[in-house]
């Protein structure tokens, strides 16, 4: 299935920088098998490069691991340790897309995620939210994308194996706005 650019109002080719002030990177993981524990990363950036067709586009992103925030300072510090995110030795989480596919009303962004020095193929389920001017940023042309992926934490060596306290699956949620560069 193809998604020609004429089907997307306002679609233009170009390079878009992620606007961290209007974007968020969050995660959730089950704790004790009872409830979801949530957190976010406060420092991140990246680019979206739109091609002639949205399917010819690409995405790169970097997240500062030490910017993890759960609302509990002691837990944030614990997550930065070698047992979990290992921020001292692996300060960045990196995503690079390898392709984009159409899937009904959504898009699948295939890529490689590197976390704790381990690279794993990941597919983001993405919703293209539109393109328009951002009055808070000198009316810069802005693109909006929502995306989700579920990862196996042990694929990246995060946390102890078979941990009864911490679920094996981690859901990553992205709400991204990016501004078109001149």
PDB file of C-alpha atoms in Angstrom:
ATOM      1  CA  UNK A   1       0.000   0.000   0.000  1.00  0.00           C
ATOM      2  CA  UNK A   2       1.360   3.453  -0.737  1.00  0.00           C
ATOM      3  CA  UNK A   3       0.536   6.723   0.926  1.00  0.00           C
ATOM      4  CA  UNK A   4       1.176   9.473  -1.618  1.00  0.00           C
ATOM      5  CA  UNK A   5       1.992  12.893  -0.240  1.00  0.00           C
ATOM      6  CA  UNK A   6      -1.162  14.318  -1.827  1.00  0.00           C
ATOM      7  CA  UNK A   7      -3.225  12.463   0.810  1.00  0.00           C
ATOM      8  CA  UNK A   8      -1.577  14.336   3.672  1.00  0.00           C
ATOM      9  CA  UNK A   9      -2.666  17.986   3.951  1.00  0.00           C
ATOM     10  CA  UNK A  10       0.318  20.324   4.236  1.00  0.00           C
ATOM     11  CA  UNK A  11       2.891  17.583   3.575  1.00  0.00           C
ATOM     12  CA  UNK A  12       6.294  18.927   2.520  1.00  0.00           C
ATOM     13  CA  UNK A  13       9.717  17.384   2.184  1.00  0.00           C
ATOM     14  CA  UNK A  14      12.450  18.562   4.503  1.00  0.00           C
ATOM     15  CA  UNK A  15      14.284  18.149   7.770  1.00  0.00           C
ATOM     16  CA  UNK A  16      12.379  18.603  11.027  1.00  0.00           C
ATOM     17  CA  UNK A  17      14.011  18.977  14.461  1.00  0.00           C
ATOM     18  CA  UNK A  18      12.179  17.491  17.430  1.00  0.00           C
ATOM     19  CA  UNK A  19      10.894  20.198  19.781  1.00  0.00           C
ATOM     20  CA  UNK A  20      11.481  18.833  23.312  1.00  0.00           C
ATOM     21  CA  UNK A  21       9.334  21.593  24.855  1.00  0.00           C
ATOM     22  CA  UNK A  22       6.287  20.233  23.024  1.00  0.00           C
ATOM     23  CA  UNK A  23       7.176  16.528  22.976  1.00  0.00           C
ATOM     24  CA  UNK A  24       7.438  13.723  25.488  1.00  0.00           C
ATOM     25  CA  UNK A  25       9.078  10.327  25.789  1.00  0.00           C
ATOM     26  CA  UNK A  26       7.448   8.103  28.410  1.00  0.00           C
ATOM     27  CA  UNK A  27       7.467   4.470  29.438  1.00  0.00           C
ATOM     28  CA  UNK A  28       5.456   2.133  31.627  1.00  0.00           C
ATOM     29  CA  UNK A  29       6.247  -1.277  33.104  1.00  0.00           C
ATOM     30  CA  UNK A  30       4.226  -3.448  35.469  1.00  0.00           C
ATOM     31  CA  UNK A  31       5.332  -3.413  39.099  1.00  0.00           C
ATOM     32  CA  UNK A  32       4.519  -6.445  41.274  1.00  0.00           C
ATOM     33  CA  UNK A  33       2.263  -7.592  38.438  1.00  0.00           C
ATOM     34  CA  UNK A  34      -0.368  -5.256  39.873  1.00  0.00           C
ATOM     35  CA  UNK A  35       0.005  -1.766  38.486  1.00  0.00           C
ATOM     36  CA  UNK A  36       2.027   0.155  35.957  1.00  0.00           C
ATOM     37  CA  UNK A  37       5.013   2.153  37.066  1.00  0.00           C
ATOM     38  CA  UNK A  38       5.594   5.135  34.789  1.00  0.00           C
ATOM     39  CA  UNK A  39       8.472   7.380  33.959  1.00  0.00           C
ATOM     40  CA  UNK A  40       9.734   9.774  31.350  1.00  0.00           C
ATOM     41  CA  UNK A  41      12.939  11.132  29.894  1.00  0.00           C
ATOM     42  CA  UNK A  42      13.333  14.889  30.107  1.00  0.00           C
ATOM     43  CA  UNK A  43      16.216  15.387  27.642  1.00  0.00           C
ATOM     44  CA  UNK A  44      16.045  14.083  24.087  1.00  0.00           C
ATOM     45  CA  UNK A  45      16.300  15.249  20.504  1.00  0.00           C
ATOM     46  CA  UNK A  46      16.317  14.062  16.955  1.00  0.00           C
ATOM     47  CA  UNK A  47      15.225  14.621  13.415  1.00  0.00           C
ATOM     48  CA  UNK A  48      12.553  13.543  11.017  1.00  0.00           C
ATOM     49  CA  UNK A  49      13.460  13.758   7.336  1.00  0.00           C
ATOM     50  CA  UNK A  50      10.393  13.677   5.110  1.00  0.00           C
ATOM     51  CA  UNK A  51      10.914  12.302   1.610  1.00  0.00           C
ATOM     52  CA  UNK A  52       8.827  12.660  -1.542  1.00  0.00           C
ATOM     53  CA  UNK A  53       6.458  10.140   0.047  1.00  0.00           C
ATOM     54  CA  UNK A  54       6.019   9.672   3.782  1.00  0.00           C
ATOM     55  CA  UNK A  55       7.185   6.084   3.144  1.00  0.00           C
ATOM     56  CA  UNK A  56      10.548   7.481   1.960  1.00  0.00           C
ATOM     57  CA  UNK A  57      11.057   9.362   5.226  1.00  0.00           C
ATOM     58  CA  UNK A  58      13.406   8.606   8.134  1.00  0.00           C
ATOM     59  CA  UNK A  59      13.721   9.240  11.851  1.00  0.00           C
ATOM     60  CA  UNK A  60      16.700   9.472  14.198  1.00  0.00           C
ATOM     61  CA  UNK A  61      16.503  10.195  17.919  1.00  0.00           C
ATOM     62  CA  UNK A  62      18.713  10.259  21.005  1.00  0.00           C
ATOM     63  CA  UNK A  63      17.566  10.181  24.625  1.00  0.00           C
ATOM     64  CA  UNK A  64      19.746  11.202  27.572  1.00  0.00           C
ATOM     65  CA  UNK A  65      19.472   8.243  29.966  1.00  0.00           C
ATOM     66  CA  UNK A  66      20.366  10.313  33.046  1.00  0.00           C
ATOM     67  CA  UNK A  67      17.288  12.476  32.418  1.00  0.00           C
ATOM     68  CA  UNK A  68      14.961   9.677  33.583  1.00  0.00           C
ATOM     69  CA  UNK A  69      12.213  10.997  35.845  1.00  0.00           C
ATOM     70  CA  UNK A  70       9.629   8.991  37.779  1.00  0.00           C
ATOM     71  CA  UNK A  71       8.694  11.645  40.311  1.00  0.00           C
ATOM     72  CA  UNK A  72      10.649   9.777  43.016  1.00  0.00           C
ATOM     73  CA  UNK A  73      14.275  10.917  43.278  1.00  0.00           C
ATOM     74  CA  UNK A  74      15.580   7.736  44.942  1.00  0.00           C
ATOM     75  CA  UNK A  75      13.959   5.565  42.253  1.00  0.00           C
ATOM     76  CA  UNK A  76      15.425   7.783  39.500  1.00  0.00           C
ATOM     77  CA  UNK A  77      18.903   7.304  40.962  1.00  0.00           C
ATOM     78  CA  UNK A  78      18.344   3.542  41.263  1.00  0.00           C
ATOM     79  CA  UNK A  79      17.270   3.348  37.594  1.00  0.00           C
ATOM     80  CA  UNK A  80      20.506   5.092  36.546  1.00  0.00           C
ATOM     81  CA  UNK A  81      22.611   2.314  38.140  1.00  0.00           C
ATOM     82  CA  UNK A  82      24.362  -0.507  36.294  1.00  0.00           C
ATOM     83  CA  UNK A  83      21.581  -2.957  37.241  1.00  0.00           C
ATOM     84  CA  UNK A  84      19.003  -0.993  35.251  1.00  0.00           C
ATOM     85  CA  UNK A  85      19.791   1.785  32.735  1.00  0.00           C
ATOM     86  CA  UNK A  86      23.578   2.035  33.388  1.00  0.00           C
ATOM     87  CA  UNK A  87      23.643   5.753  32.595  1.00  0.00           C
ATOM     88  CA  UNK A  88      27.344   6.139  33.450  1.00  0.00           C
ATOM     89  CA  UNK A  89      28.478   3.636  30.816  1.00  0.00           C
ATOM     90  CA  UNK A  90      25.645   4.060  28.306  1.00  0.00           C
ATOM     91  CA  UNK A  91      24.496   7.688  28.476  1.00  0.00           C
ATOM     92  CA  UNK A  92      22.254   7.607  25.392  1.00  0.00           C
ATOM     93  CA  UNK A  93      19.410   5.570  23.964  1.00  0.00           C
ATOM     94  CA  UNK A  94      19.536   5.829  20.162  1.00  0.00           C
ATOM     95  CA  UNK A  95      16.860   5.049  17.570  1.00  0.00           C
ATOM     96  CA  UNK A  96      17.468   4.983  13.808  1.00  0.00           C
ATOM     97  CA  UNK A  97      14.688   4.080  11.414  1.00  0.00           C
ATOM     98  CA  UNK A  98      15.313   1.539   8.667  1.00  0.00           C
ATOM     99  CA  UNK A  99      11.971   1.904   6.864  1.00  0.00           C
ATOM    100  CA  UNK A 100       8.393   3.107   7.057  1.00  0.00           C
ATOM    101  CA  UNK A 101       5.339   1.069   6.027  1.00  0.00           C
ATOM    102  CA  UNK A 102       1.684   2.041   5.746  1.00  0.00           C
ATOM    103  CA  UNK A 103      -0.796   0.074   7.884  1.00  0.00           C
ATOM    104  CA  UNK A 104      -4.385   1.284   7.385  1.00  0.00           C
ATOM    105  CA  UNK A 105      -4.632   4.661   9.194  1.00  0.00           C
ATOM    106  CA  UNK A 106      -1.248   4.248  10.870  1.00  0.00           C
ATOM    107  CA  UNK A 107       2.354   3.806   9.872  1.00  0.00           C
ATOM    108  CA  UNK A 108       4.897   1.278  11.082  1.00  0.00           C
ATOM    109  CA  UNK A 109       8.355   2.719  11.599  1.00  0.00           C
ATOM    110  CA  UNK A 110      10.919  -0.074  11.558  1.00  0.00           C
ATOM    111  CA  UNK A 111      14.259   0.682  13.118  1.00  0.00           C
ATOM    112  CA  UNK A 112      17.065  -0.210  15.449  1.00  0.00           C
ATOM    113  CA  UNK A 113      17.082   0.812  19.095  1.00  0.00           C
ATOM    114  CA  UNK A 114      20.389   0.846  20.944  1.00  0.00           C
ATOM    115  CA  UNK A 115      20.144   0.863  24.747  1.00  0.00           C
ATOM    116  CA  UNK A 116      22.881  -0.200  27.163  1.00  0.00           C
ATOM    117  CA  UNK A 117      25.122  -0.984  24.167  1.00  0.00           C
ATOM    118  CA  UNK A 118      22.674  -3.545  22.721  1.00  0.00           C
ATOM    119  CA  UNK A 119      20.961  -2.938  19.371  1.00  0.00           C
ATOM    120  CA  UNK A 120      17.575  -4.580  18.809  1.00  0.00           C
ATOM    121  CA  UNK A 121      15.140  -4.253  15.881  1.00  0.00           C
ATOM    122  CA  UNK A 122      12.029  -2.338  16.955  1.00  0.00           C
ATOM    123  CA  UNK A 123       8.818  -1.378  15.181  1.00  0.00           C
ATOM    124  CA  UNK A 124       7.001   1.761  16.291  1.00  0.00           C
ATOM    125  CA  UNK A 125       3.269   1.925  15.632  1.00  0.00           C
ATOM    126  CA  UNK A 126       2.896   5.544  14.562  1.00  0.00           C
ATOM    127  CA  UNK A 127      -0.005   7.866  13.987  1.00  0.00           C
ATOM    128  CA  UNK A 128       0.624  10.873  11.780  1.00  0.00           C
ATOM    129  CA  UNK A 129      -1.208  13.748  13.484  1.00  0.00           C
ATOM    130  CA  UNK A 130      -0.742  16.440  10.869  1.00  0.00           C
ATOM    131  CA  UNK A 131       1.270  19.458   9.791  1.00  0.00           C
ATOM    132  CA  UNK A 132       0.538  23.094  10.573  1.00  0.00           C
ATOM    133  CA  UNK A 133       1.898  26.383  11.897  1.00  0.00           C
ATOM    134  CA  UNK A 134       2.982  26.659  15.541  1.00  0.00           C
ATOM    135  CA  UNK A 135       2.095  30.137  16.890  1.00  0.00           C
ATOM    136  CA  UNK A 136       4.289  29.494  19.953  1.00  0.00           C
ATOM    137  CA  UNK A 137       7.310  29.104  17.626  1.00  0.00           C
ATOM    138  CA  UNK A 138       7.026  32.041  15.181  1.00  0.00           C
ATOM    139  CA  UNK A 139       4.447  30.053  13.171  1.00  0.00           C
ATOM    140  CA  UNK A 140       7.112  27.508  12.231  1.00  0.00           C
ATOM    141  CA  UNK A 141       5.722  24.663  10.159  1.00  0.00           C
ATOM    142  CA  UNK A 142       5.332  21.812  12.638  1.00  0.00           C
ATOM    143  CA  UNK A 143       4.688  18.092  12.259  1.00  0.00           C
ATOM    144  CA  UNK A 144       2.999  15.946  14.918  1.00  0.00           C
ATOM    145  CA  UNK A 145       3.474  12.211  15.400  1.00  0.00           C
ATOM    146  CA  UNK A 146       2.394   9.777  18.130  1.00  0.00           C
ATOM    147  CA  UNK A 147       4.131   6.410  18.373  1.00  0.00           C
ATOM    148  CA  UNK A 148       4.298   3.346  20.633  1.00  0.00           C
ATOM    149  CA  UNK A 149       6.398   0.217  20.921  1.00  0.00           C
ATOM    150  CA  UNK A 150       6.606  -2.599  23.439  1.00  0.00           C
ATOM    151  CA  UNK A 151      10.091  -3.828  24.292  1.00  0.00           C
ATOM    152  CA  UNK A 152      11.417  -6.784  26.265  1.00  0.00           C
ATOM    153  CA  UNK A 153      13.617  -5.201  28.954  1.00  0.00           C
ATOM    154  CA  UNK A 154      15.858  -8.270  29.178  1.00  0.00           C
ATOM    155  CA  UNK A 155      16.763  -7.872  25.467  1.00  0.00           C
ATOM    156  CA  UNK A 156      18.740  -4.850  26.670  1.00  0.00           C
ATOM    157  CA  UNK A 157      19.982  -6.419  29.925  1.00  0.00           C
ATOM    158  CA  UNK A 158      17.772  -4.165  32.051  1.00  0.00           C
ATOM    159  CA  UNK A 159      17.051  -5.364  35.568  1.00  0.00           C
ATOM    160  CA  UNK A 160      17.380  -8.866  36.954  1.00  0.00           C
ATOM    161  CA  UNK A 161      16.065 -11.829  35.004  1.00  0.00           C
ATOM    162  CA  UNK A 162      12.849 -13.369  36.324  1.00  0.00           C
ATOM    163  CA  UNK A 163      12.213 -10.432  38.641  1.00  0.00           C
ATOM    164  CA  UNK A 164       8.845 -10.867  40.418  1.00  0.00           C
ATOM    165  CA  UNK A 165       8.741  -7.118  41.108  1.00  0.00           C
ATOM    166  CA  UNK A 166       9.255  -5.867  37.565  1.00  0.00           C
ATOM    167  CA  UNK A 167       7.374  -6.885  34.417  1.00  0.00           C
ATOM    168  CA  UNK A 168       9.299  -8.143  31.407  1.00  0.00           C
ATOM    169  CA  UNK A 169       7.608  -5.839  28.878  1.00  0.00           C
ATOM    170  CA  UNK A 170       8.161  -2.085  28.718  1.00  0.00           C
ATOM    171  CA  UNK A 171       5.795   0.125  26.741  1.00  0.00           C
ATOM    172  CA  UNK A 172       7.412   3.202  25.192  1.00  0.00           C
ATOM    173  CA  UNK A 173       5.116   6.089  24.184  1.00  0.00           C
ATOM    174  CA  UNK A 174       6.213   9.086  22.104  1.00  0.00           C
ATOM    175  CA  UNK A 175       4.299  12.309  21.520  1.00  0.00           C
ATOM    176  CA  UNK A 176       6.427  14.288  19.109  1.00  0.00           C
ATOM    177  CA  UNK A 177       6.277  17.739  17.581  1.00  0.00           C
ATOM    178  CA  UNK A 178       9.079  18.744  15.223  1.00  0.00           C
ATOM    179  CA  UNK A 179       9.719  22.048  13.436  1.00  0.00           C
ATOM    180  CA  UNK A 180      10.669  22.289   9.770  1.00  0.00           C
ATOM    181  CA  UNK A 181      14.168  23.679   9.311  1.00  0.00           C
ATOM    182  CA  UNK A 182      14.977  26.281   6.655  1.00  0.00           C
TER     183      UNK A 182
END
